[in-house]
């Protein structure tokens, strides 16, 4: 069973992730993990923090001479900004700084202080910050390497920002996107958007119809929804299914000895009955605008209960491109879990042999 935990506050000393259940013998390329983390820091509308951080990963356990050992892998990302926050984020000593008391609508601030009984919203916002996704991205980047040995690739694209369709491969090259993001920044506003994550090469048969919590679409939707600010997820034709009759909605099945089973459409987004069907897995998500507005919204002070403007902190105007990279990472995590569930193995050789054996069974003519 593959499992992982992340820990760390946004302005604490570091972010940490522990991954348990990886097979031994996986070659680990640290540069590729760092390149993935670099992509997460990029994109139009990102804030100043992304220029401060280097986001390079240190491996503290579970890897020896470049290969996993099968023991827990610990990944650590140092927060450079910690230098500027040591007093406000000290682990020991007495609280001696100004509390944040003006919750931002749309952030975890108010719900979090009510739940955890805190007098300082910083106790909540530090962990609610999307900074946590750096740790999850590092985990996903490592699992992308496992998947790539299994012939699975994951890609993403941002299709919409602030209601405007992206017409270039990178949103920052699109003049309409530049205009809408710059205008939002001038207004002290923020923007959301839509991204799509696609996995190519996943074998048919990941996930299962036999029980609700084994359905891979449910698990993938949960993983994507757990990215901060994601408010909607769809697979394939998604909400467009509402306007399609059954005769147009479903992907008809064909067979040839060269291709095996194949389809000429993929409205299902690669999943039928909660099981991958061998087509590309396609999940689309909408991100709401970031709740930290430089022209703040109305709020209420959590101590005095008087009307007040919401807290303003350095943040991003738009982080949809970063969210798409995190989307790739969480897709990798769910697919790696599903691959290890189906094919198991304590060593990469066992995993790959089990996968090859399975293909011999399902596609004897093609193997
Ligand atoms: C983020 C780090 C944060 C923000 C952003 C994402 O850094 P800081 O709070 O120091 O400016 O840029 O956080 C949020 C959007 C949020 O809601 O907290 C990151 O590493 O992705």
Tab-separated table of C-alpha atoms and ligand atoms in Angstrom:
chain	number	residue	atom	x	y	z
A	1	UNK	CA	0.000	0.000	0.000
A	2	UNK	CA	1.366	3.407	-0.981
A	3	UNK	CA	0.731	6.221	1.480
A	4	UNK	CA	2.221	9.587	2.268
A	5	UNK	CA	2.007	12.494	4.677
A	6	UNK	CA	3.086	16.099	4.254
A	7	UNK	CA	3.956	18.527	7.035
A	8	UNK	CA	5.090	22.121	7.312
A	9	UNK	CA	3.788	25.667	7.627
A	10	UNK	CA	4.062	28.149	4.758
A	11	UNK	CA	6.614	30.306	6.620
A	12	UNK	CA	8.070	27.585	8.842
A	13	UNK	CA	11.567	26.167	8.366
A	14	UNK	CA	10.636	23.565	5.747
A	15	UNK	CA	8.021	21.373	4.117
A	16	UNK	CA	8.423	17.633	4.581
A	17	UNK	CA	6.847	14.586	2.984
A	18	UNK	CA	7.203	10.933	3.971
A	19	UNK	CA	6.233	8.352	1.350
A	20	UNK	CA	5.790	4.746	2.443
A	21	UNK	CA	5.181	1.725	0.258
A	22	UNK	CA	7.428	2.503	-2.712
A	23	UNK	CA	9.063	-0.538	-4.275
A	24	UNK	CA	12.844	-0.889	-4.082
A	25	UNK	CA	14.942	-0.390	-7.190
A	26	UNK	CA	13.290	2.772	-8.538
A	27	UNK	CA	15.995	5.065	-9.925
A	28	UNK	CA	15.469	8.516	-8.374
A	29	UNK	CA	16.338	11.583	-10.392
A	30	UNK	CA	16.504	14.544	-8.036
A	31	UNK	CA	16.978	17.015	-10.909
A	32	UNK	CA	13.671	15.877	-12.403
A	33	UNK	CA	11.892	16.425	-9.047
A	34	UNK	CA	13.419	19.910	-8.870
A	35	UNK	CA	12.385	20.641	-12.457
A	36	UNK	CA	8.790	19.702	-11.536
A	37	UNK	CA	8.955	21.997	-8.490
A	38	UNK	CA	10.330	24.769	-10.708
A	39	UNK	CA	7.295	24.460	-13.003
A	40	UNK	CA	4.986	24.837	-9.966
A	41	UNK	CA	6.578	28.217	-9.156
A	42	UNK	CA	6.044	29.618	-12.663
A	43	UNK	CA	3.091	31.141	-14.469
A	44	UNK	CA	1.339	34.405	-15.056
A	45	UNK	CA	0.132	36.245	-11.935
A	46	UNK	CA	2.407	34.546	-9.409
A	47	UNK	CA	3.449	36.587	-6.368
A	48	UNK	CA	6.799	37.690	-4.921
A	49	UNK	CA	7.185	34.580	-2.765
A	50	UNK	CA	7.943	32.529	-5.834
A	51	UNK	CA	11.018	34.671	-6.503
A	52	UNK	CA	12.258	34.105	-2.955
A	53	UNK	CA	11.950	30.329	-2.944
A	54	UNK	CA	14.286	27.967	-4.791
A	55	UNK	CA	12.188	24.857	-3.980
A	56	UNK	CA	14.874	22.233	-4.254
A	57	UNK	CA	14.312	18.894	-2.609
A	58	UNK	CA	16.586	17.163	-0.145
A	59	UNK	CA	16.168	13.393	0.289
A	60	UNK	CA	16.657	12.375	3.909
A	61	UNK	CA	15.809	8.663	3.825
A	62	UNK	CA	14.857	5.691	1.693
A	63	UNK	CA	17.266	6.237	-1.222
A	64	UNK	CA	20.802	4.876	-1.524
A	65	UNK	CA	23.182	5.437	-4.451
A	66	UNK	CA	20.297	6.734	-6.530
A	67	UNK	CA	17.778	3.909	-5.985
A	68	UNK	CA	14.867	3.493	-3.578
A	69	UNK	CA	15.385	0.909	-0.846
A	70	UNK	CA	11.723	0.071	-0.223
A	71	UNK	CA	11.897	1.958	3.089
A	72	UNK	CA	10.074	5.261	3.711
A	73	UNK	CA	11.390	8.117	1.559
A	74	UNK	CA	11.597	11.500	3.289
A	75	UNK	CA	11.605	14.599	1.097
A	76	UNK	CA	12.363	18.037	2.513
A	77	UNK	CA	12.011	21.481	0.921
A	78	UNK	CA	13.647	24.351	2.794
A	79	UNK	CA	11.583	27.565	3.015
A	80	UNK	CA	14.019	30.374	2.264
A	81	UNK	CA	11.448	32.895	3.532
A	82	UNK	CA	11.757	31.322	6.996
A	83	UNK	CA	14.705	33.689	7.605
A	84	UNK	CA	12.191	36.575	7.578
A	85	UNK	CA	9.601	34.829	9.749
A	86	UNK	CA	11.625	33.208	12.539
A	87	UNK	CA	10.197	35.468	15.257
A	88	UNK	CA	6.578	35.225	14.106
A	89	UNK	CA	6.815	31.452	13.540
A	90	UNK	CA	9.017	30.448	16.498
A	91	UNK	CA	8.511	26.925	17.835
A	92	UNK	CA	9.344	27.931	21.442
A	93	UNK	CA	8.919	31.103	23.530
A	94	UNK	CA	5.932	33.371	24.196
A	95	UNK	CA	3.529	34.797	21.610
A	96	UNK	CA	4.757	38.349	21.110
A	97	UNK	CA	3.583	39.543	17.695
A	98	UNK	CA	0.511	41.095	16.133
A	99	UNK	CA	-2.320	38.595	15.653
A	100	UNK	CA	-4.182	38.408	12.327
A	101	UNK	CA	-7.847	38.992	13.223
A	102	UNK	CA	-9.528	39.907	9.891
A	103	UNK	CA	-10.567	36.669	8.121
A	104	UNK	CA	-10.488	36.594	4.304
A	105	UNK	CA	-13.767	35.449	2.706
A	106	UNK	CA	-13.000	32.301	0.727
A	107	UNK	CA	-9.957	31.279	2.792
A	108	UNK	CA	-9.850	28.774	5.663
A	109	UNK	CA	-9.351	31.702	8.089
A	110	UNK	CA	-12.763	31.977	9.781
A	111	UNK	CA	-13.848	28.334	9.639
A	112	UNK	CA	-10.372	27.374	10.869
A	113	UNK	CA	-10.289	29.654	13.936
A	114	UNK	CA	-13.808	28.586	14.895
A	115	UNK	CA	-12.832	24.935	14.600
A	116	UNK	CA	-9.412	25.106	16.298
A	117	UNK	CA	-10.164	27.826	18.881
A	118	UNK	CA	-7.319	30.082	17.770
A	119	UNK	CA	-7.025	33.792	18.555
A	120	UNK	CA	-4.601	34.363	15.675
A	121	UNK	CA	-5.698	33.510	12.131
A	122	UNK	CA	-2.024	32.888	11.296
A	123	UNK	CA	-2.350	29.578	13.197
A	124	UNK	CA	-4.730	28.510	10.416
A	125	UNK	CA	-3.510	30.283	7.302
A	126	UNK	CA	0.032	28.992	7.573
A	127	UNK	CA	-1.055	25.425	6.934
A	128	UNK	CA	-4.039	26.290	4.729
A	129	UNK	CA	-1.669	28.104	2.356
A	130	UNK	CA	-1.186	26.514	-1.043
A	131	UNK	CA	2.492	26.439	-0.150
A	132	UNK	CA	1.722	22.893	1.081
A	133	UNK	CA	1.331	21.852	-2.531
A	134	UNK	CA	5.105	22.161	-2.976
A	135	UNK	CA	5.442	19.054	-0.767
A	136	UNK	CA	2.708	17.186	-2.645
A	137	UNK	CA	4.288	18.171	-5.941
A	138	UNK	CA	7.611	16.694	-4.813
A	139	UNK	CA	5.829	13.425	-3.925
A	140	UNK	CA	4.035	13.433	-7.274
A	141	UNK	CA	7.257	14.196	-9.142
A	142	UNK	CA	8.868	11.108	-7.638
A	143	UNK	CA	5.833	8.982	-8.523
A	144	UNK	CA	5.864	10.362	-12.077
A	145	UNK	CA	9.252	8.623	-12.336
A	146	UNK	CA	7.708	5.328	-11.183
A	147	UNK	CA	4.853	5.728	-13.677
A	148	UNK	CA	7.198	6.567	-16.507
A	149	UNK	CA	8.898	3.156	-16.018
A	150	UNK	CA	5.393	1.686	-16.399
A	151	UNK	CA	4.819	3.574	-19.676
A	152	UNK	CA	2.473	6.211	-18.212
A	153	UNK	CA	2.916	9.940	-18.915
A	154	UNK	CA	0.983	12.827	-17.369
A	155	UNK	CA	0.545	16.247	-18.960
A	156	UNK	CA	-1.556	19.317	-18.202
A	157	UNK	CA	-2.811	22.471	-19.875
A	158	UNK	CA	-4.523	25.636	-18.662
A	159	UNK	CA	-7.551	26.285	-20.861
A	160	UNK	CA	-9.123	29.346	-19.248
A	161	UNK	CA	-8.143	32.229	-16.933
A	162	UNK	CA	-10.620	34.791	-15.616
A	163	UNK	CA	-13.268	33.548	-18.077
A	164	UNK	CA	-10.962	34.040	-21.093
A	165	UNK	CA	-9.998	31.044	-23.249
A	166	UNK	CA	-6.252	30.448	-23.510
A	167	UNK	CA	-5.183	30.225	-27.171
A	168	UNK	CA	-1.425	29.623	-26.789
A	169	UNK	CA	0.422	26.651	-25.206
A	170	UNK	CA	1.553	28.894	-22.288
A	171	UNK	CA	-1.025	31.404	-20.871
A	172	UNK	CA	1.694	34.071	-20.372
A	173	UNK	CA	2.173	34.251	-24.181
A	174	UNK	CA	-1.514	34.990	-24.794
A	175	UNK	CA	-2.140	38.744	-25.112
A	176	UNK	CA	-5.767	38.491	-23.941
A	177	UNK	CA	-4.662	36.578	-20.852
A	178	UNK	CA	-1.923	39.125	-20.143
A	179	UNK	CA	-4.515	41.915	-20.386
A	180	UNK	CA	-7.021	40.256	-18.076
A	181	UNK	CA	-4.382	39.349	-15.444
A	182	UNK	CA	-2.764	42.801	-15.510
A	183	UNK	CA	-6.182	44.459	-15.178
A	184	UNK	CA	-7.009	42.248	-12.170
A	185	UNK	CA	-3.673	43.111	-10.579
A	186	UNK	CA	-4.300	46.849	-11.052
A	187	UNK	CA	-7.722	46.500	-9.403
A	188	UNK	CA	-6.185	44.588	-6.473
A	189	UNK	CA	-8.247	41.618	-7.605
A	190	UNK	CA	-7.531	37.921	-8.279
A	191	UNK	CA	-8.519	35.401	-10.970
A	192	UNK	CA	-9.296	31.702	-11.208
A	193	UNK	CA	-9.474	29.450	-14.229
A	194	UNK	CA	-9.712	25.974	-15.680
A	195	UNK	CA	-7.030	23.346	-16.288
A	196	UNK	CA	-7.014	19.835	-17.702
A	197	UNK	CA	-4.756	16.978	-16.637
A	198	UNK	CA	-4.296	13.975	-18.937
A	199	UNK	CA	-2.626	10.635	-18.282
A	200	UNK	CA	-1.500	8.695	-21.345
A	201	UNK	CA	-0.671	4.988	-21.273
A	202	UNK	CA	-2.526	3.879	-18.133
A	203	UNK	CA	-3.475	0.210	-18.508
A	204	UNK	CA	-7.138	-0.749	-18.555
A	205	UNK	CA	-8.213	-2.151	-15.189
A	206	UNK	CA	-7.007	0.371	-12.583
A	207	UNK	CA	-9.623	0.999	-9.885
A	208	UNK	CA	-12.705	-1.150	-9.496
A	209	UNK	CA	-16.483	-1.168	-9.820
A	210	UNK	CA	-16.865	-3.558	-6.853
A	211	UNK	CA	-16.897	-1.001	-4.053
A	212	UNK	CA	-17.485	2.765	-3.875
A	213	UNK	CA	-14.116	3.642	-2.412
A	214	UNK	CA	-12.259	1.638	-5.043
A	215	UNK	CA	-13.766	3.558	-7.978
A	216	UNK	CA	-10.826	5.402	-9.505
A	217	UNK	CA	-12.909	8.368	-10.704
A	218	UNK	CA	-13.986	9.022	-7.104
A	219	UNK	CA	-10.412	8.747	-5.868
A	220	UNK	CA	-9.071	10.995	-8.618
A	221	UNK	CA	-11.823	13.569	-8.126
A	222	UNK	CA	-11.057	13.602	-4.389
A	223	UNK	CA	-7.354	14.113	-5.032
A	224	UNK	CA	-7.947	16.960	-7.494
A	225	UNK	CA	-10.560	18.585	-5.206
A	226	UNK	CA	-8.023	18.477	-2.371
A	227	UNK	CA	-5.833	20.999	-4.198
A	228	UNK	CA	-6.534	24.357	-2.503
A	229	UNK	CA	-9.116	26.540	-4.317
A	230	UNK	CA	-10.441	23.773	-6.596
A	231	UNK	CA	-14.242	23.960	-6.688
A	232	UNK	CA	-15.245	21.635	-9.507
A	233	UNK	CA	-13.968	18.529	-11.278
A	234	UNK	CA	-15.194	16.676	-14.357
A	235	UNK	CA	-14.047	13.689	-16.412
A	236	UNK	CA	-14.192	13.640	-20.192
A	237	UNK	CA	-17.461	15.193	-21.396
A	238	UNK	CA	-18.309	15.958	-17.740
A	239	UNK	CA	-21.135	18.500	-17.425
A	240	UNK	CA	-21.652	18.427	-21.216
A	241	UNK	CA	-23.194	14.950	-20.765
A	242	UNK	CA	-26.346	16.738	-19.625
A	243	UNK	CA	-27.099	17.807	-23.202
A	244	UNK	CA	-26.198	14.530	-24.939
A	245	UNK	CA	-28.546	11.627	-25.656
A	246	UNK	CA	-27.132	8.196	-24.812
A	247	UNK	CA	-26.660	7.478	-28.499
A	248	UNK	CA	-24.135	10.332	-28.704
A	249	UNK	CA	-22.688	10.109	-25.209
A	250	UNK	CA	-20.985	6.732	-25.092
A	251	UNK	CA	-17.745	5.653	-26.720
A	252	UNK	CA	-18.519	2.741	-29.078
A	253	UNK	CA	-16.231	-0.294	-28.898
A	254	UNK	CA	-14.150	-1.670	-31.800
A	255	UNK	CA	-11.441	-4.325	-32.079
A	256	UNK	CA	-8.517	-4.997	-34.384
A	257	UNK	CA	-5.603	-7.348	-33.838
A	258	UNK	CA	-3.184	-4.446	-34.315
A	259	UNK	CA	-4.889	-2.087	-31.846
A	260	UNK	CA	-6.804	-4.475	-29.589
A	261	UNK	CA	-10.001	-2.908	-28.237
A	262	UNK	CA	-10.272	0.725	-29.262
A	263	UNK	CA	-12.675	3.678	-29.375
A	264	UNK	CA	-13.011	6.584	-31.756
A	265	UNK	CA	-14.154	8.987	-29.034
A	266	UNK	CA	-13.337	9.474	-25.367
A	267	UNK	CA	-16.320	11.154	-23.738
A	268	UNK	CA	-15.828	8.942	-20.695
A	269	UNK	CA	-12.431	10.512	-20.031
A	270	UNK	CA	-10.813	7.076	-19.798
A	271	UNK	CA	-13.009	5.706	-17.000
A	272	UNK	CA	-16.010	3.384	-17.129
A	273	UNK	CA	-17.507	1.876	-13.964
A	274	UNK	CA	-14.747	3.472	-11.911
A	275	UNK	CA	-12.135	1.485	-13.885
A	276	UNK	CA	-9.626	2.786	-16.411
A	277	UNK	CA	-10.577	1.561	-19.904
A	278	UNK	CA	-7.225	2.102	-21.611
A	279	UNK	CA	-8.125	5.449	-23.197
A	280	UNK	CA	-6.431	8.672	-22.053
A	281	UNK	CA	-7.512	9.664	-18.558
A	282	UNK	CA	-8.801	13.214	-18.748
A	283	UNK	CA	-9.806	15.299	-15.750
A	284	UNK	CA	-10.709	18.978	-15.845
A	285	UNK	CA	-10.891	21.265	-12.804
A	286	UNK	CA	-11.946	24.803	-12.012
A	287	UNK	CA	-9.965	26.925	-9.573
A	288	UNK	CA	-11.667	29.792	-7.789
A	289	UNK	CA	-9.912	33.181	-7.613
A	290	UNK	CA	-7.386	33.297	-4.742
A	291	UNK	CA	-9.075	34.758	-1.614
A	292	UNK	CA	-6.254	37.194	-0.708
A	293	UNK	CA	-7.310	40.436	-2.417
A	294	UNK	CA	-5.184	43.575	-2.285
A	295	UNK	CA	-8.501	45.502	-2.478
A	296	UNK	CA	-9.960	43.548	0.432
A	297	UNK	CA	-13.530	42.348	0.832
A	298	UNK	CA	-15.782	43.048	3.799
A	299	UNK	CA	-15.135	40.995	6.889
A	300	UNK	CA	-15.598	40.981	10.660
A	301	UNK	CA	-12.865	41.213	13.307
A	302	UNK	CA	-12.754	37.907	15.217
A	303	UNK	CA	-12.091	39.677	18.547
A	304	UNK	CA	-14.300	42.810	18.440
A	305	UNK	CA	-16.887	41.483	15.930
A	306	UNK	CA	-16.773	44.894	14.261
A	307	UNK	CA	-16.910	45.358	10.502
A	308	UNK	CA	-13.379	45.445	9.075
A	309	UNK	CA	-11.586	44.916	5.752
A	310	UNK	CA	-10.216	41.391	5.249
A	311	UNK	CA	-6.526	40.751	5.895
A	312	UNK	CA	-4.200	41.520	3.004
A	313	UNK	CA	-0.974	39.532	2.744
A	314	UNK	CA	1.446	39.106	-0.088
A	315	UNK	CA	-0.106	36.555	-2.435
A	316	UNK	CA	-0.684	35.708	-6.086
A	317	UNK	CA	-3.084	37.355	-8.542
A	318	UNK	CA	-3.544	34.031	-10.325
A	319	UNK	CA	-2.065	30.585	-9.666
A	320	UNK	CA	-3.930	28.441	-12.201
A	321	UNK	CA	-0.764	27.315	-14.004
A	322	UNK	CA	0.715	26.225	-10.679
A	323	UNK	CA	-2.502	24.371	-9.824
A	324	UNK	CA	-2.272	22.486	-13.131
A	325	UNK	CA	1.225	21.265	-12.203
A	326	UNK	CA	-0.094	20.215	-8.785
A	327	UNK	CA	-2.913	18.475	-10.691
A	328	UNK	CA	-0.305	16.409	-12.563
A	329	UNK	CA	1.334	15.556	-9.229
A	330	UNK	CA	-1.867	14.379	-7.515
A	331	UNK	CA	-2.895	12.415	-10.619
A	332	UNK	CA	0.531	10.710	-10.428
A	333	UNK	CA	-0.022	9.905	-6.746
A	334	UNK	CA	-3.431	8.295	-7.380
A	335	UNK	CA	-2.237	6.361	-10.442
A	336	UNK	CA	0.889	5.112	-8.674
A	337	UNK	CA	-1.290	3.919	-5.766
A	338	UNK	CA	-3.599	2.166	-8.234
A	339	UNK	CA	-0.690	0.582	-10.150
A	340	UNK	CA	0.859	-0.753	-6.932
A	341	UNK	CA	-2.517	-2.063	-5.751
A	342	UNK	CA	-3.052	-3.923	-9.001
A	343	UNK	CA	0.472	-5.140	-9.708
A	344	UNK	CA	2.181	-4.938	-6.291
A	345	UNK	CA	5.793	-5.955	-5.930
A	346	UNK	CA	8.539	-5.091	-3.473
A	347	UNK	CA	10.974	-4.384	-6.287
A	348	UNK	CA	10.404	-2.483	-9.539
A	349	UNK	CA	11.180	-5.727	-11.436
A	350	UNK	CA	8.225	-7.452	-9.738
A	351	UNK	CA	5.926	-4.552	-10.600
A	352	UNK	CA	6.974	-4.497	-14.261
A	353	UNK	CA	6.808	-8.297	-14.586
A	354	UNK	CA	3.277	-8.358	-13.133
A	355	UNK	CA	2.222	-5.641	-15.554
A	356	UNK	CA	3.724	-7.524	-18.528
A	357	UNK	CA	1.955	-10.718	-17.416
A	358	UNK	CA	-1.358	-8.884	-17.207
A	359	UNK	CA	-0.946	-7.537	-20.759
A	360	UNK	CA	-0.261	-11.094	-21.961
A	361	UNK	CA	-3.615	-12.110	-20.519
A	362	UNK	CA	-5.710	-9.208	-21.797
A	363	UNK	CA	-4.024	-8.665	-25.169
A	364	UNK	CA	-2.527	-12.033	-26.214
A	365	UNK	CA	-2.590	-11.132	-29.904
A	366	UNK	CA	-0.713	-7.869	-29.384
A	367	UNK	CA	2.013	-8.848	-26.890
B	1	LIG	C1	2.372	29.713	-2.251
B	1	LIG	C2	3.016	30.438	-1.296
B	1	LIG	C3	2.363	31.589	-0.689
B	1	LIG	C4	1.430	32.266	-1.696
B	1	LIG	C5	0.415	31.293	-2.226
B	1	LIG	C6	0.998	30.021	-2.717
B	1	LIG	O1	3.387	32.419	-0.272
B	1	LIG	P1	3.197	33.705	0.679
B	1	LIG	O2	1.946	33.483	1.469
B	1	LIG	O3	4.428	33.733	1.535
B	1	LIG	O4	3.148	34.878	-0.260
B	1	LIG	O5	2.166	32.775	-2.785
B	1	LIG	O6	-0.484	30.993	-1.190
B	1	LIG	C7	-1.816	31.123	-1.398
B	1	LIG	C8	-2.343	31.289	-2.559
B	1	LIG	C9	-2.656	31.023	-0.220
B	1	LIG	O7	-3.863	31.107	-0.366
B	1	LIG	O8	-2.117	30.914	0.869
B	1	LIG	C10	3.026	28.573	-2.920
B	1	LIG	O9	4.175	28.172	-2.581
B	1	LIG	O10	2.394	28.028	-3.840
